[in-house]
Amino acid sequence: MNLDNQLTELNAELPSEHQLQSFTTEELKKSFQASLGVSVKLFEHMANVWRELDRRGENMDEFRKGAMLYIEMIANKRLMAELAFKYVGQRGLLNALANLPLRLQSKLAKDDVVDVVTNNNGEAQSEKLKLSEIPAHQLSRVFRDGAIRSVSEQKELIKRSVNIKAKTRPRTIKKVEVQDNALVVGRTRIDIDSALAALSEHYGVDIKGLIQNDA
């Protein structure tokens, strides 16, 4: 039996809303858990189909929108299907996770928590948050390309961002260069990740995630 027939039969066998009313609570829980597993498998299947069509030279541009963007990430081995399904709709978070190696993604899929440092009236405080609870403007502080920042690294970013805000004297910048992941302004070097973290916190937007998504 081919997969198309299996999917057709699966759809035909799914209980209707009316039929679900006769299920026990335990049966509903089991059905829900089973559905989650099937949904992740379907994401993986769609990614495999995408990869094969792309290999054959098919133009996939019409599908590069909405949730299909995550299917492409799965197809390119950038994102785990489980994470894509679990956090669909959380664009900034998924973009951040896609920059992590799959082994680390697998760990996060199980643990679902990370240390997050916040700036509370000038005092850096850390707490464990679920991935879905991380504010969008703090994603660039928690995650960096290929890794999760430690508590000490996040505190250092906060310290740098506070120092940047503390500079009140206006200055006209005529030339800015980029060298080795740093902005060079005259004789001053500013770490790009630190600058993005400060700007993200100030404006309440994950600027780095937006840049990567548009790239």
Short mmCIF file of C-alpha atoms in Angstrom, two decimals:
data_model
loop_
_atom_site.label_atom_id
_atom_site.label_comp_id
_atom_site.label_asym_id
_atom_site.label_seq_id
_atom_site.Cartn_x
_atom_site.Cartn_y
_atom_site.Cartn_z
CA MET A 1 0.00 0.00 0.00
CA ASN A 2 1.47 3.39 -0.98
CA LEU A 3 1.62 6.32 1.40
CA ASP A 4 -1.16 8.25 -0.33
CA ASN A 5 -3.55 5.36 0.31
CA GLN A 6 -2.37 5.10 3.91
CA LEU A 7 -3.03 8.79 4.49
CA THR A 8 -6.46 8.49 2.87
CA GLU A 9 -7.34 5.55 5.10
CA LEU A 10 -6.00 7.34 8.16
CA ASN A 11 -8.20 10.34 7.42
CA ALA A 12 -11.23 8.09 6.93
CA GLU A 13 -10.58 6.30 10.23
CA LEU A 14 -10.29 9.44 12.34
CA PRO A 15 -13.24 9.75 14.74
CA SER A 16 -15.63 12.63 14.18
CA GLU A 17 -16.26 15.35 16.74
CA HIS A 18 -19.52 13.62 17.65
CA GLN A 19 -17.79 10.25 18.11
CA LEU A 20 -15.17 11.80 20.38
CA GLN A 21 -17.90 12.73 22.84
CA SER A 22 -18.33 9.04 23.64
CA PHE A 23 -14.62 8.54 24.43
CA THR A 24 -13.45 8.29 28.02
CA THR A 25 -11.02 10.94 29.22
CA GLU A 26 -8.21 8.38 29.19
CA GLU A 27 -9.05 7.39 25.61
CA LEU A 28 -9.01 11.04 24.57
CA LYS A 29 -5.58 11.53 26.16
CA LYS A 30 -4.19 8.48 24.37
CA SER A 31 -5.71 9.63 21.08
CA PHE A 32 -4.21 13.09 21.53
CA GLN A 33 -0.73 11.72 22.26
CA ALA A 34 -0.95 9.40 19.25
CA SER A 35 -2.00 12.33 17.05
CA LEU A 36 1.07 14.31 18.13
CA GLY A 37 3.33 11.48 17.02
CA VAL A 38 1.54 11.15 13.68
CA SER A 39 1.73 14.92 13.11
CA VAL A 40 5.50 14.96 13.65
CA LYS A 41 5.85 12.00 11.26
CA LEU A 42 3.84 13.90 8.65
CA PHE A 43 6.15 16.91 9.05
CA GLU A 44 9.13 14.60 8.47
CA HIS A 45 7.42 13.03 5.43
CA MET A 46 6.63 16.43 3.93
CA ALA A 47 10.28 17.43 4.44
CA ASN A 48 11.46 14.26 2.68
CA VAL A 49 9.13 14.96 -0.24
CA TRP A 50 10.32 18.57 -0.37
CA ARG A 51 13.97 17.48 -0.43
CA GLU A 52 13.36 15.00 -3.26
CA LEU A 53 11.41 17.51 -5.35
CA ASP A 54 14.16 20.06 -4.80
CA ARG A 55 16.77 17.48 -5.81
CA ARG A 56 14.87 16.96 -9.06
CA GLY A 57 15.02 20.67 -9.78
CA GLU A 58 11.37 21.50 -9.04
CA ASN A 59 10.64 25.15 -8.23
CA MET A 60 9.35 25.27 -4.63
CA ASP A 61 9.00 29.06 -4.38
CA GLU A 62 5.20 28.97 -4.18
CA PHE A 63 5.45 26.93 -0.97
CA ARG A 64 8.04 29.11 0.76
CA LYS A 65 5.59 30.83 3.08
CA GLY A 66 3.92 30.27 6.44
CA ALA A 67 4.55 26.90 8.05
CA MET A 68 6.12 25.61 4.84
CA LEU A 69 9.24 27.62 5.67
CA TYR A 70 9.81 25.23 8.56
CA ILE A 71 9.27 22.21 6.31
CA GLU A 72 12.14 23.52 4.18
CA MET A 73 14.30 23.87 7.32
CA ILE A 74 13.53 20.25 8.24
CA ALA A 75 14.32 19.14 4.69
CA ASN A 76 17.68 20.91 4.88
CA LYS A 77 18.48 19.25 8.24
CA ARG A 78 18.44 22.60 10.00
CA LEU A 79 15.47 22.00 12.28
CA MET A 80 13.96 18.99 14.04
CA ALA A 81 10.41 18.18 12.96
CA GLU A 82 9.38 17.80 16.61
CA LEU A 83 10.44 21.37 17.42
CA ALA A 84 8.85 22.77 14.25
CA PHE A 85 5.53 21.17 15.14
CA LYS A 86 5.68 22.06 18.84
CA TYR A 87 6.53 25.73 18.34
CA VAL A 88 4.86 26.46 15.00
CA GLY A 89 3.88 30.11 14.94
CA GLN A 90 6.80 31.18 17.16
CA ARG A 91 8.86 32.45 14.28
CA GLY A 92 11.69 34.06 16.25
CA LEU A 93 12.18 31.01 18.47
CA LEU A 94 12.27 28.57 15.54
CA ASN A 95 14.77 30.75 13.69
CA ALA A 96 16.98 30.74 16.79
CA LEU A 97 16.66 26.97 17.23
CA ALA A 98 17.47 26.36 13.56
CA ASN A 99 20.92 27.84 14.17
CA LEU A 100 21.71 25.18 16.78
CA PRO A 101 23.22 21.77 15.93
CA LEU A 102 20.66 18.95 15.78
CA ARG A 103 22.16 17.21 18.84
CA LEU A 104 21.48 20.33 20.90
CA GLN A 105 18.01 20.67 19.39
CA SER A 106 17.31 17.08 20.44
CA LYS A 107 18.31 17.90 24.02
CA LEU A 108 16.07 20.97 24.06
CA ALA A 109 13.17 18.95 22.66
CA LYS A 110 13.42 16.77 25.79
CA ASP A 111 14.39 19.34 28.44
CA ASP A 112 12.35 22.29 27.12
CA VAL A 113 14.06 24.71 29.54
CA VAL A 114 17.03 27.09 29.39
CA ASP A 115 18.62 29.62 31.74
CA VAL A 116 17.50 33.14 30.89
CA VAL A 117 19.06 36.25 32.44
CA THR A 118 16.92 39.38 32.70
CA ASN A 119 17.80 42.95 33.61
CA ASN A 120 15.67 43.82 36.63
CA ASN A 121 16.22 47.51 37.43
CA GLY A 122 19.93 47.23 36.77
CA GLU A 123 20.32 43.87 38.50
CA ALA A 124 20.93 40.77 36.37
CA GLN A 125 18.76 37.85 37.51
CA SER A 126 18.63 34.33 36.05
CA GLU A 127 15.72 31.93 35.91
CA LYS A 128 14.83 28.75 34.09
CA LEU A 129 12.19 29.29 31.42
CA LYS A 130 10.45 26.99 29.00
CA LEU A 131 11.38 27.71 25.40
CA SER A 132 7.90 29.02 24.68
CA GLU A 133 8.19 31.48 27.59
CA ILE A 134 11.34 33.25 26.37
CA PRO A 135 10.39 36.82 25.37
CA ALA A 136 11.13 37.49 21.70
CA HIS A 137 13.46 40.39 22.48
CA GLN A 138 15.63 38.12 24.67
CA LEU A 139 16.15 35.34 22.11
CA SER A 140 19.27 36.96 20.68
CA ARG A 141 20.73 37.15 24.19
CA VAL A 142 20.04 33.50 25.03
CA PHE A 143 21.02 31.97 21.70
CA ARG A 144 24.04 32.58 19.52
CA ASP A 145 25.08 30.76 16.35
CA GLY A 146 25.54 27.12 17.26
CA ALA A 147 25.19 27.43 21.04
CA ILE A 148 23.20 28.59 24.05
CA ARG A 149 24.81 31.35 26.05
CA SER A 150 25.66 30.54 29.66
CA VAL A 151 24.37 32.64 32.56
CA SER A 152 27.72 34.44 32.82
CA GLU A 153 27.75 35.19 29.08
CA GLN A 154 24.23 36.61 29.22
CA LYS A 155 25.15 38.76 32.22
CA GLU A 156 28.12 40.12 30.30
CA LEU A 157 25.85 41.05 27.39
CA ILE A 158 23.52 42.88 29.76
CA LYS A 159 26.47 44.70 31.28
CA ARG A 160 27.64 45.78 27.84
CA SER A 161 24.16 46.90 26.79
CA VAL A 162 23.83 48.96 29.98
CA ASN A 163 27.18 50.58 29.26
CA ILE A 164 26.04 51.40 25.73
CA LYS A 165 22.87 53.04 27.07
CA ALA A 166 24.91 54.98 29.65
CA LYS A 167 26.77 56.88 26.94
CA THR A 168 24.61 59.98 26.64
CA ARG A 169 26.92 62.38 24.80
CA PRO A 170 25.74 62.59 21.17
CA ARG A 171 28.31 61.81 18.54
CA THR A 172 28.12 61.99 14.76
CA ILE A 173 29.32 58.77 13.15
CA LYS A 174 30.59 59.25 9.63
CA LYS A 175 32.10 55.84 8.97
CA VAL A 176 31.26 52.36 10.28
CA GLU A 177 33.09 49.20 9.23
CA VAL A 178 32.50 45.52 9.98
CA GLN A 179 35.54 43.47 10.99
CA ASP A 180 35.58 40.02 12.62
CA ASN A 181 31.98 40.17 13.91
CA ALA A 182 32.49 43.69 15.29
CA LEU A 183 31.42 47.19 14.30
CA VAL A 184 34.46 49.45 14.04
CA VAL A 185 33.71 53.13 14.70
CA GLY A 186 36.91 55.13 14.71
CA ARG A 187 39.06 53.43 17.33
CA THR A 188 36.10 51.75 19.01
CA ARG A 189 35.07 48.14 18.40
CA ILE A 190 31.53 47.04 19.27
CA ASP A 191 30.63 43.34 19.30
CA ILE A 192 27.80 42.86 16.79
CA ASP A 193 25.93 40.33 18.97
CA SER A 194 26.10 42.77 21.91
CA ALA A 195 24.81 45.61 19.74
CA LEU A 196 21.94 43.49 18.39
CA ALA A 197 21.05 42.31 21.91
CA ALA A 198 20.94 45.91 23.16
CA LEU A 199 18.83 47.06 20.20
CA SER A 200 16.50 44.03 20.53
CA GLU A 201 15.96 44.77 24.22
CA HIS A 202 15.40 48.47 23.57
CA TYR A 203 12.85 47.99 20.78
CA GLY A 204 11.33 44.73 22.04
CA VAL A 205 12.02 42.96 18.75
CA ASP A 206 14.30 40.02 17.92
CA ILE A 207 16.32 41.99 15.36
CA LYS A 208 18.83 39.21 14.68
CA GLY A 209 16.01 36.74 14.01
CA LEU A 210 14.38 39.15 11.57
CA ILE A 211 17.66 39.68 9.72
CA GLN A 212 18.32 35.93 9.45
CA ASN A 213 14.79 35.25 8.25
CA ASP A 214 15.06 37.87 5.50
CA ALA A 215 18.49 36.66 4.43
#
